[in-house]
GROMACS .gro file of C-alpha atoms in nm:
model
  465
    1MET     CA    1   2.076   1.451  -1.086
    2LEU     CA    2   2.214   1.535  -0.743
    3ASP     CA    3   2.276   1.257  -0.491
    4THR     CA    4   2.459   1.442  -0.213
    5ARG     CA    5   2.425   1.262   0.118
    6VAL     CA    6   2.433   1.427   0.461
    7PRO     CA    7   2.748   1.297   0.634
    8GLU     CA    8   2.694   1.028   0.895
    9GLY     CA    9   2.877   1.245   1.146
   10GLU     CA   10   2.610   1.513   1.114
   11ILE     CA   11   2.336   1.259   1.184
   12LEU     CA   12   2.527   1.138   1.492
   13ARG     CA   13   2.555   1.502   1.599
   14GLN     CA   14   2.179   1.544   1.573
   15ARG     CA   15   2.126   1.227   1.775
   16GLU     CA   16   2.339   1.383   2.046
   17TYR     CA   17   2.108   1.685   2.046
   18MET     CA   18   1.815   1.445   2.086
   19ARG     CA   19   1.979   1.320   2.406
   20LEU     CA   20   2.043   1.675   2.523
   21VAL     CA   21   1.678   1.770   2.473
   22GLU     CA   22   1.566   1.456   2.657
   23ALA     CA   23   1.780   1.558   2.956
   24MET     CA   24   1.657   1.919   2.969
   25PRO     CA   25   1.446   2.015   3.270
   26GLY     CA   26   1.105   2.143   3.170
   27ARG     CA   27   1.125   2.011   2.815
   28PRO     CA   28   0.799   1.915   2.641
   29GLU     CA   29   0.663   1.578   2.750
   30THR     CA   30   0.412   1.535   2.467
   31TYR     CA   31   0.387   1.632   2.101
   32HIS     CA   32   0.119   1.662   1.834
   33ILE     CA   33   0.200   1.681   1.461
   34VAL     CA   34  -0.041   1.823   1.204
   35SER     CA   35   0.068   1.697   0.862
   36MET     CA   36  -0.068   1.884   0.562
   37GLY     CA   37  -0.043   1.809   0.192
   38CYS     CA   38   0.111   1.511   0.016
   39GLN     CA   39   0.233   1.169   0.119
   40MET     CA   40   0.590   1.302   0.122
   41ASN     CA   41   0.488   1.528   0.408
   42GLU     CA   42   0.324   1.236   0.587
   43ARG     CA   43   0.647   1.041   0.559
   44ASP     CA   44   0.847   1.341   0.688
   45SER     CA   45   0.608   1.360   0.983
   46GLU     CA   46   0.693   0.999   1.072
   47THR     CA   47   1.060   1.099   1.086
   48ILE     CA   48   0.976   1.402   1.299
   49ALA     CA   49   0.774   1.182   1.534
   50GLY     CA   50   1.066   0.941   1.559
   51MET     CA   51   1.301   1.223   1.657
   52PHE     CA   52   1.056   1.358   1.914
   53GLU     CA   53   1.021   1.015   2.072
   54GLU     CA   54   1.397   0.979   2.096
   55MET     CA   55   1.386   1.310   2.282
   56GLY     CA   56   1.161   1.144   2.541
   57MET     CA   57   0.828   1.282   2.420
   58SER     CA   58   0.513   1.080   2.363
   59ARG     CA   59   0.241   1.132   2.103
   60GLU     CA   60  -0.065   1.327   2.224
   61PRO     CA   61  -0.370   1.268   2.001
   62VAL     CA   62  -0.552   1.581   2.122
   63ARG     CA   63  -0.378   1.888   1.983
   64GLU     CA   64  -0.484   2.125   2.260
   65ARG     CA   65  -0.332   1.902   2.529
   66ALA     CA   66   0.014   1.867   2.373
   67ASP     CA   67   0.322   2.044   2.510
   68LEU     CA   68   0.462   2.085   2.158
   69ILE     CA   69   0.258   2.136   1.843
   70LEU     CA   70   0.423   2.111   1.502
   71TYR     CA   71   0.267   2.199   1.168
   72ASN     CA   72   0.428   2.023   0.872
   73THR     CA   73   0.296   2.252   0.600
   74CYS     CA   74   0.214   2.244   0.230
   75CYS     CA   75   0.218   2.535  -0.014
   76VAL     CA   76   0.135   2.370  -0.346
   77ARG     CA   77  -0.197   2.558  -0.354
   78GLU     CA   78  -0.312   2.880  -0.196
   79ASN     CA   79  -0.584   2.706   0.005
   80ALA     CA   80  -0.327   2.482   0.174
   81GLU     CA   81  -0.118   2.783   0.269
   82ASN     CA   82  -0.417   2.976   0.402
   83LYS     CA   83  -0.526   2.675   0.607
   84ALA     CA   84  -0.183   2.645   0.764
   85LEU     CA   85  -0.164   3.014   0.851
   86GLY     CA   86  -0.517   3.006   0.993
   87ASN     CA   87  -0.422   2.723   1.224
   88VAL     CA   88  -0.107   2.902   1.335
   89ILE     CA   89  -0.305   3.216   1.423
   90TRP     CA   90  -0.540   3.005   1.634
   91LEU     CA   91  -0.242   2.878   1.834
   92LYS     CA   92  -0.162   3.234   1.941
   93GLU     CA   93  -0.463   3.232   2.170
   94LEU     CA   94  -0.374   2.889   2.307
   95LYS     CA   95  -0.024   3.010   2.390
   96LYS     CA   96  -0.161   3.306   2.587
   97ASP     CA   97  -0.306   3.057   2.834
   98ARG     CA   98  -0.008   2.822   2.815
   99PRO     CA   99   0.308   3.029   2.758
  100GLU     CA  100   0.526   2.716   2.793
  101LEU     CA  101   0.365   2.566   2.481
  102MET     CA  102   0.617   2.511   2.201
  103ILE     CA  103   0.492   2.596   1.850
  104CYS     CA  104   0.689   2.476   1.548
  105VAL     CA  105   0.618   2.533   1.178
  106GLY     CA  106   0.810   2.347   0.911
  107GLY     CA  107   0.784   2.192   0.569
  108CYS     CA  108   0.722   2.349   0.231
  109MET     CA  109   0.560   2.679   0.329
  110PRO     CA  110   0.861   2.824   0.519
  111GLN     CA  111   1.080   2.710   0.228
  112GLU     CA  112   0.908   2.955  -0.008
  113PRO     CA  113   1.144   3.246  -0.079
  114GLY     CA  114   1.083   3.517   0.182
  115MET     CA  115   0.805   3.332   0.364
  116ALA     CA  116   1.009   3.246   0.676
  117GLU     CA  117   1.087   3.615   0.732
  118VAL     CA  118   0.721   3.708   0.682
  119MET     CA  119   0.622   3.445   0.939
  120ARG     CA  120   0.887   3.560   1.185
  121LYS     CA  121   0.754   3.917   1.176
  122LYS     CA  122   0.381   3.844   1.167
  123TYR     CA  123   0.381   3.551   1.410
  124PRO     CA  124   0.653   3.615   1.671
  125PHE     CA  125   0.492   3.359   1.903
  126ILE     CA  126   0.620   3.072   1.683
  127ASP     CA  127   0.917   2.913   1.860
  128LEU     CA  128   1.076   2.732   1.565
  129ILE     CA  129   1.053   2.779   1.187
  130TYR     CA  130   1.242   2.550   0.950
  131GLY     CA  131   1.223   2.438   0.586
  132THR     CA  132   1.232   2.113   0.392
  133HIS     CA  133   1.609   2.100   0.341
  134ASN     CA  134   1.709   2.111   0.707
  135LEU     CA  135   1.448   1.887   0.867
  136TYR     CA  136   1.730   1.665   0.995
  137ARG     CA  137   1.854   1.961   1.205
  138LEU     CA  138   1.528   1.978   1.400
  139PRO     CA  139   1.686   1.836   1.722
  140GLU     CA  140   1.958   2.103   1.731
  141ASN     CA  141   1.719   2.386   1.652
  142LEU     CA  142   1.464   2.269   1.907
  143TYR     CA  143   1.741   2.249   2.166
  144ARG     CA  144   1.838   2.610   2.089
  145ALA     CA  145   1.478   2.728   2.115
  146LEU     CA  146   1.429   2.553   2.451
  147ARG     CA  147   1.766   2.662   2.590
  148ASP     CA  148   1.743   3.028   2.493
  149ARG     CA  149   1.364   3.064   2.516
  150LYS     CA  150   1.352   3.274   2.202
  151PRO     CA  151   1.241   3.195   1.847
  152VAL     CA  152   1.472   3.008   1.612
  153VAL     CA  153   1.438   3.048   1.235
  154GLU     CA  154   1.652   2.835   1.005
  155VAL     CA  155   1.567   2.788   0.638
  156VAL     CA  156   1.844   2.698   0.397
  157GLN     CA  157   1.818   2.754   0.021
  158THR     CA  158   1.999   2.458  -0.133
  159ASP     CA  159   1.917   2.183  -0.379
  160GLY     CA  160   1.877   1.948  -0.084
  161GLU     CA  161   2.056   1.637   0.033
  162ILE     CA  162   1.978   1.272   0.099
  163VAL     CA  163   1.939   1.194   0.469
  164GLU     CA  164   1.977   0.841   0.606
  165GLY     CA  165   1.983   0.710   0.961
  166LEU     CA  166   1.717   0.921   1.134
  167PRO     CA  167   1.468   0.756   1.369
  168GLU     CA  168   1.106   0.711   1.268
  169ALA     CA  169   0.769   0.640   1.428
  170ARG     CA  170   0.548   0.475   1.168
  171ASN     CA  171   0.177   0.551   1.156
  172SER     CA  172   0.081   0.199   1.053
  173ALA     CA  173   0.210  -0.151   1.117
  174LEU     CA  174   0.048  -0.279   0.796
  175SER     CA  175   0.146  -0.033   0.524
  176ALA     CA  176   0.436   0.207   0.492
  177PHE     CA  177   0.559   0.494   0.278
  178VAL     CA  178   0.918   0.464   0.152
  179ASN     CA  179   1.090   0.764  -0.006
  180ILE     CA  180   1.304   0.668  -0.302
  181MET     CA  181   1.380   1.017  -0.435
  182TYR     CA  182   1.329   1.384  -0.352
  183GLY     CA  183   1.281   1.702  -0.549
  184CYS     CA  184   1.185   1.769  -0.908
  185ASP     CA  185   1.359   1.891  -1.224
  186ASN     CA  186   1.050   1.938  -1.440
  187PHE     CA  187   0.960   2.300  -1.358
  188CYS     CA  188   0.599   2.284  -1.473
  189THR     CA  189   0.497   2.647  -1.504
  190TYR     CA  190   0.228   2.626  -1.234
  191CYS     CA  191   0.425   2.425  -0.977
  192ILE     CA  192   0.631   2.547  -0.683
  193VAL     CA  193   0.766   2.203  -0.586
  194PRO     CA  194   1.114   2.243  -0.744
  195TYR     CA  195   1.158   2.567  -0.549
  196VAL     CA  196   1.064   2.424  -0.209
  197ARG     CA  197   1.175   2.059  -0.245
  198GLY     CA  198   1.488   2.119  -0.450
  199ARG     CA  199   1.632   1.940  -0.751
  200GLU     CA  200   1.596   1.567  -0.810
  201ARG     CA  201   1.815   1.337  -0.607
  202SER     CA  202   1.774   0.963  -0.557
  203ARG     CA  203   1.846   0.733  -0.266
  204ALA     CA  204   2.089   0.451  -0.324
  205PRO     CA  205   1.900   0.133  -0.417
  206GLU     CA  206   2.071  -0.055  -0.133
  207ASP     CA  207   1.931   0.194   0.120
  208VAL     CA  208   1.580   0.157  -0.024
  209ILE     CA  209   1.604  -0.222  -0.022
  210ASP     CA  210   1.740  -0.231   0.334
  211GLU     CA  211   1.449  -0.015   0.453
  212CYS     CA  212   1.197  -0.236   0.276
  213LEU     CA  213   1.354  -0.550   0.424
  214ARG     CA  214   1.322  -0.403   0.773
  215LEU     CA  215   0.959  -0.320   0.705
  216ARG     CA  216   0.889  -0.669   0.570
  217ASP     CA  217   1.049  -0.829   0.874
  218ALA     CA  218   0.840  -0.604   1.100
  219GLY     CA  219   0.522  -0.737   0.941
  220VAL     CA  220   0.444  -0.461   0.692
  221LYS     CA  221   0.235  -0.603   0.410
  222GLU     CA  222   0.223  -0.308   0.171
  223ILE     CA  223   0.475  -0.042   0.076
  224THR     CA  224   0.418   0.272  -0.129
  225LEU     CA  225   0.729   0.416  -0.292
  226LEU     CA  226   0.730   0.795  -0.290
  227GLY     CA  227   0.885   1.068  -0.498
  228GLN     CA  228   0.781   1.389  -0.670
  229ASN     CA  229   0.840   1.191  -0.990
  230VAL     CA  230   0.935   0.831  -0.919
  231ASN     CA  231   0.982   0.768  -1.291
  232SER     CA  232   1.295   0.985  -1.275
  233TYR     CA  233   1.459   0.763  -1.014
  234ARG     CA  234   1.825   0.696  -1.098
  235GLY     CA  235   1.974   0.566  -0.774
  236GLY     CA  236   2.320   0.425  -0.834
  237GLY     CA  237   2.254   0.460  -1.205
  238ALA     CA  238   1.962   0.215  -1.190
  239GLU     CA  239   1.627   0.317  -1.335
  240PHE     CA  240   1.296   0.294  -1.152
  241ALA     CA  241   1.177  -0.025  -1.323
  242ASN     CA  242   1.501  -0.198  -1.221
  243LEU     CA  243   1.437  -0.103  -0.857
  244LEU     CA  244   1.085  -0.244  -0.880
  245TYR     CA  245   1.212  -0.578  -1.008
  246ARG     CA  246   1.455  -0.600  -0.715
  247LEU     CA  247   1.188  -0.507  -0.461
  248ASP     CA  248   0.941  -0.756  -0.604
  249ARG     CA  249   1.182  -1.038  -0.514
  250LEU     CA  250   1.179  -0.942  -0.144
  251GLY     CA  251   0.839  -1.100  -0.087
  252ILE     CA  252   0.655  -0.790   0.030
  253GLU     CA  253   0.299  -0.872  -0.059
  254ARG     CA  254   0.194  -0.542  -0.212
  255ILE     CA  255   0.399  -0.271  -0.383
  256ARG     CA  256   0.256   0.063  -0.493
  257PHE     CA  257   0.414   0.395  -0.590
  258MET     CA  258   0.338   0.759  -0.659
  259THR     CA  259   0.364   1.001  -0.825
  260SER     CA  260   0.447   0.938  -1.191
  261HIS     CA  261   0.512   1.195  -1.462
  262PRO     CA  262   0.376   1.077  -1.801
  263LYS     CA  263   0.678   1.205  -1.993
  264ASP     CA  264   0.905   0.958  -1.809
  265LEU     CA  265   0.681   0.650  -1.808
  266SER     CA  266   0.914   0.394  -1.967
  267ASP     CA  267   0.853   0.079  -2.169
  268GLU     CA  268   1.023  -0.115  -1.888
  269LEU     CA  269   0.782   0.022  -1.628
  270ILE     CA  270   0.481  -0.072  -1.841
  271ALA     CA  271   0.628  -0.421  -1.879
  272ALA     CA  272   0.671  -0.444  -1.502
  273TYR     CA  273   0.294  -0.421  -1.461
  274ALA     CA  274   0.259  -0.737  -1.670
  275GLU     CA  275   0.543  -0.927  -1.507
  276LEU     CA  276   0.568  -0.842  -1.135
  277PRO     CA  277   0.322  -1.031  -0.912
  278HIS     CA  278   0.357  -0.795  -0.615
  279LEU     CA  279   0.314  -0.471  -0.812
  280MET     CA  280  -0.048  -0.370  -0.763
  281PRO     CA  281  -0.268  -0.283  -1.065
  282HIS     CA  282  -0.308   0.086  -0.988
  283LEU     CA  283  -0.129   0.393  -1.122
  284HIS     CA  284  -0.170   0.760  -1.035
  285LEU     CA  285  -0.079   0.936  -1.360
  286PRO     CA  286  -0.149   1.313  -1.348
  287VAL     CA  287  -0.266   1.444  -1.685
  288GLN     CA  288  -0.350   1.802  -1.572
  289SER     CA  289  -0.525   1.891  -1.902
  290GLY     CA  290  -0.658   1.729  -2.217
  291SER     CA  291  -0.550   2.017  -2.440
  292ASP     CA  292  -0.216   2.013  -2.623
  293GLU     CA  293  -0.201   2.394  -2.611
  294VAL     CA  294  -0.257   2.403  -2.235
  295LEU     CA  295  -0.010   2.120  -2.176
  296ARG     CA  296   0.255   2.318  -2.367
  297ALA     CA  297   0.181   2.627  -2.160
  298MET     CA  298   0.217   2.411  -1.849
  299ASN     CA  299   0.555   2.280  -1.974
  300ARG     CA  300   0.438   1.921  -1.928
  301ARG     CA  301   0.643   1.794  -2.226
  302TYR     CA  302   0.390   1.542  -2.350
  303GLY     CA  303   0.073   1.578  -2.551
  304ARG     CA  304  -0.276   1.436  -2.539
  305GLY     CA  305  -0.187   1.167  -2.793
  306ARG     CA  306   0.116   1.051  -2.595
  307TYR     CA  307  -0.090   1.030  -2.276
  308LEU     CA  308  -0.369   0.829  -2.439
  309ASP     CA  309  -0.111   0.594  -2.593
  310LEU     CA  310   0.035   0.530  -2.249
  311VAL     CA  311  -0.313   0.449  -2.118
  312ARG     CA  312  -0.374   0.202  -2.400
  313ARG     CA  313  -0.039   0.030  -2.343
  314LEU     CA  314  -0.086   0.011  -1.966
  315ARG     CA  315  -0.427  -0.151  -2.008
  316ALA     CA  316  -0.286  -0.393  -2.263
  317ALA     CA  317  -0.015  -0.494  -2.016
  318ARG     CA  318  -0.250  -0.513  -1.714
  319PRO     CA  319  -0.616  -0.509  -1.821
  320GLU     CA  320  -0.751  -0.469  -1.467
  321ILE     CA  321  -0.532  -0.165  -1.388
  322GLY     CA  322  -0.705   0.129  -1.222
  323LEU     CA  323  -0.594   0.477  -1.322
  324THR     CA  324  -0.629   0.793  -1.115
  325THR     CA  325  -0.517   1.144  -1.203
  326ASP     CA  326  -0.485   1.516  -1.124
  327ILE     CA  327  -0.658   1.782  -1.335
  328ILE     CA  328  -0.621   2.160  -1.324
  329VAL     CA  329  -0.913   2.370  -1.447
  330GLY     CA  330  -0.882   2.736  -1.538
  331PHE     CA  331  -0.514   2.748  -1.624
  332PRO     CA  332  -0.431   3.101  -1.753
  333GLY     CA  333  -0.576   3.144  -2.099
  334GLU     CA  334  -0.772   2.818  -2.101
  335THR     CA  335  -1.059   2.851  -2.348
  336GLU     CA  336  -1.393   2.676  -2.334
  337ALA     CA  337  -1.286   2.456  -2.624
  338GLN     CA  338  -0.967   2.358  -2.442
  339PHE     CA  339  -1.165   2.273  -2.130
  340GLU     CA  340  -1.394   2.054  -2.340
  341GLU     CA  341  -1.084   1.870  -2.462
  342THR     CA  342  -1.017   1.784  -2.098
  343MET     CA  343  -1.375   1.665  -2.062
  344SER     CA  344  -1.343   1.443  -2.368
  345LEU     CA  345  -1.016   1.293  -2.237
  346VAL     CA  346  -1.189   1.211  -1.909
  347GLU     CA  347  -1.462   1.036  -2.109
  348GLU     CA  348  -1.208   0.839  -2.311
  349VAL     CA  349  -0.980   0.731  -2.028
  350ARG     CA  350  -1.249   0.675  -1.760
  351PHE     CA  351  -1.036   0.731  -1.450
  352ASP     CA  352  -1.127   0.550  -1.129
  353SER     CA  353  -1.108   0.892  -0.963
  354ALA     CA  354  -0.954   1.235  -1.018
  355TYR     CA  355  -0.820   1.508  -0.793
  356THR     CA  356  -0.950   1.828  -0.950
  357PHE     CA  357  -0.835   2.182  -0.878
  358ILE     CA  358  -0.893   2.534  -0.999
  359PHE     CA  359  -0.559   2.688  -1.099
  360SER     CA  360  -0.385   2.847  -0.801
  361PRO     CA  361  -0.109   3.098  -0.886
  362ARG     CA  362   0.209   3.041  -0.687
  363THR     CA  363   0.452   3.330  -0.648
  364GLY     CA  364   0.778   3.258  -0.826
  365THR     CA  365   0.633   3.027  -1.089
  366ARG     CA  366   0.601   3.130  -1.454
  367ALA     CA  367   0.227   3.074  -1.465
  368ALA     CA  368   0.173   3.326  -1.185
  369SER     CA  369   0.256   3.608  -1.428
  370MET     CA  370   0.063   3.475  -1.726
  371PRO     CA  371  -0.237   3.685  -1.837
  372ASP     CA  372  -0.563   3.533  -1.720
  373GLY     CA  373  -0.890   3.686  -1.828
  374THR     CA  374  -1.124   3.400  -1.742
  375PRO     CA  375  -1.377   3.507  -1.475
  376ALA     CA  376  -1.380   3.311  -1.150
  377GLU     CA  377  -1.743   3.211  -1.200
  378VAL     CA  378  -1.655   3.051  -1.536
  379LYS     CA  379  -1.375   2.850  -1.375
  380SER     CA  380  -1.610   2.744  -1.098
  381ALA     CA  381  -1.873   2.630  -1.348
  382ARG     CA  382  -1.612   2.431  -1.538
  383ILE     CA  383  -1.480   2.246  -1.237
  384GLN     CA  384  -1.831   2.167  -1.116
  385LYS     CA  385  -1.908   2.017  -1.456
  386LEU     CA  386  -1.588   1.812  -1.445
  387ILE     CA  387  -1.651   1.690  -1.090
  388ALA     CA  388  -2.008   1.592  -1.172
  389ARG     CA  389  -1.906   1.381  -1.471
  390GLN     CA  390  -1.610   1.221  -1.295
  391THR     CA  391  -1.838   1.133  -1.002
  392GLU     CA  392  -2.069   0.955  -1.247
  393ILE     CA  393  -1.778   0.769  -1.408
  394THR     CA  394  -1.644   0.660  -1.069
  395ALA     CA  395  -1.988   0.529  -0.972
  396GLU     CA  396  -2.016   0.343  -1.302
  397ILE     CA  397  -1.676   0.181  -1.253
  398LEU     CA  398  -1.766   0.078  -0.899
  399ARG     CA  399  -2.096  -0.074  -1.012
  400GLY     CA  400  -1.894  -0.275  -1.261
  401GLN     CA  401  -1.712  -0.438  -0.968
  402ILE     CA  402  -2.030  -0.595  -0.829
  403GLY     CA  403  -2.005  -0.972  -0.830
  404ARG     CA  404  -1.624  -0.978  -0.844
  405ARG     CA  405  -1.415  -1.152  -0.582
  406GLU     CA  406  -1.121  -0.945  -0.462
  407THR     CA  407  -0.841  -0.997  -0.212
  408VAL     CA  408  -0.862  -0.716   0.041
  409LEU     CA  409  -0.601  -0.608   0.297
  410VAL     CA  410  -0.806  -0.522   0.605
  411GLU     CA  411  -0.679  -0.188   0.731
  412GLY     CA  412  -0.915  -0.099   1.013
  413ALA     CA  413  -1.269  -0.048   1.135
  414SER     CA  414  -1.506   0.095   0.877
  415ALA     CA  415  -1.576   0.465   0.913
  416ARG     CA  416  -1.909   0.415   0.740
  417ASP     CA  417  -2.064   0.097   0.879
  418ALA     CA  418  -2.080  -0.014   1.242
  419GLY     CA  419  -1.964  -0.371   1.293
  420SER     CA  420  -1.769  -0.362   0.969
  421VAL     CA  421  -1.408  -0.332   0.859
  422SER     CA  422  -1.249  -0.163   0.563
  423GLY     CA  423  -0.964  -0.229   0.324
  424ARG     CA  424  -0.845  -0.186  -0.032
  425THR     CA  425  -0.848  -0.411  -0.333
  426PRO     CA  426  -0.533  -0.451  -0.546
  427ARG     CA  427  -0.681  -0.177  -0.768
  428ALA     CA  428  -0.688   0.053  -0.460
  429LEU     CA  429  -1.067   0.060  -0.437
  430THR     CA  430  -1.203   0.083  -0.082
  431VAL     CA  431  -1.435  -0.195   0.036
  432ASN     CA  432  -1.643  -0.204   0.355
  433PHE     CA  433  -1.772  -0.540   0.478
  434PRO     CA  434  -1.897  -0.703   0.800
  435GLY     CA  435  -1.619  -0.820   1.028
  436GLY     CA  436  -1.443  -0.769   1.358
  437GLU     CA  437  -1.111  -0.620   1.464
  438GLU     CA  438  -0.948  -0.964   1.458
  439LEU     CA  439  -0.941  -0.930   1.077
  440ILE     CA  440  -0.723  -0.617   1.079
  441GLY     CA  441  -0.391  -0.691   0.913
  442ARG     CA  442  -0.516  -0.996   0.728
  443PHE     CA  443  -0.582  -1.059   0.361
  444VAL     CA  444  -0.936  -1.182   0.304
  445ASP     CA  445  -1.134  -1.274  -0.007
  446VAL     CA  446  -1.437  -1.052  -0.047
  447GLU     CA  447  -1.727  -1.068  -0.289
  448ILE     CA  448  -1.842  -0.721  -0.396
  449THR     CA  449  -2.216  -0.696  -0.332
  450SER     CA  450  -2.297  -0.329  -0.388
  451ALA     CA  451  -2.142   0.005  -0.480
  452GLY     CA  452  -2.182   0.360  -0.360
  453ARG     CA  453  -2.052   0.681  -0.516
  454ASN     CA  454  -1.690   0.621  -0.416
  455THR     CA  455  -1.670   0.300  -0.211
  456LEU     CA  456  -1.774  -0.063  -0.237
  457ARG     CA  457  -1.950  -0.300   0.000
  458GLY     CA  458  -1.901  -0.672   0.017
  459ARG     CA  459  -1.901  -0.991   0.218
  460ILE     CA  460  -1.624  -1.231   0.313
  461VAL     CA  461  -1.613  -1.539   0.093
  462GLU     CA  462  -1.572  -1.846   0.311
  463GLU     CA  463  -1.308  -2.094   0.197
  464GLU     CA  464  -1.558  -2.378   0.153
  465GLU     CA  465  -1.748  -2.171  -0.102
   0.00000   0.00000   0.00000
């Protein structure tokens, strides 16, 4: 595991470039960030926003009105890549009318081998292209692009480094993402993450704890620890469960984390679910397939039996735990019988919800060159069958919540019901219930009164009841 840290002097150097940009005549006054993909990208976007604000820019909620537009891209699946490129092409027309507009593209997509050069040639109107490993150099590269008024492309192919000390502009005052590690060493045959996010490296536990203390003192009530595989955390030699025990003592009211790899789910982590009062009863545990043969072809390094054993032990430790997952349908060579094994696993586990995908070949991964004779219409039929059954299971689980009393962290106005607010239960189920904005940021006891296909409705339980 690599734990190389960017020298403090380099961070101070980048802060100086932030000041230089702020002092530049004609620099952008406003910015708009489009964050695509996973929570890691969302957290990176908060760092980018913090740097922009130190450069004197303010957030512009309407993309078309911003002086600088940045796309923080994802490339885990082909659809995400196509969406990003489609948005970039649209900006070409906007820049014709506003030639001073700054267009930046960063994140995972430019980090793909050869992609930055393709983008430079096909989209010369992009002012700045950078990858995941040099995000911290954004101030210097933006300064160069503004000073010279010509495109800057900088993508470095390294295993990555740990960066501490950059500014941030959080999206929420109630809940916060906290990176604890970066990169991945698993090299699942379908996954491009190790190639664009680098090898695993963990933050020092003291840095994680200091960040969480600052968030607690600022009023944050819920933190979500992030990593491509948090179960592989080894900061300062400490394992992930040890970090959780230390964080639980800080008094932050809710702790969550994602994502976990089943092969690294330890006995100590399962025990933590039974012992830690602030660790919420929810776990995202991607299974990807219910077939041992497909799991071997994916290089997942666990089998169906191991996964089901983990589920049994988790529910023994924390009976009310909610499990969510990722599932890939149509992996190269997947037979109908192997797909049905996935269906039977879904029946046995009964996930609260599942993110389901048709296999998307990623250039540079081993699975991209595997023979695949399954017609697209067969894959489509399979995923529709899976989605339909999982939708039924989710609805059944939600109906089973009716009559329960749950403590809900009110996160904002309901997107579904006028005059209502919305929040999540400890199990991470969304509840909508009547209430005003004065409830936002509070914990309230809610009785679940009805259930829809993927959300709950309830009413506040008054204390005298």
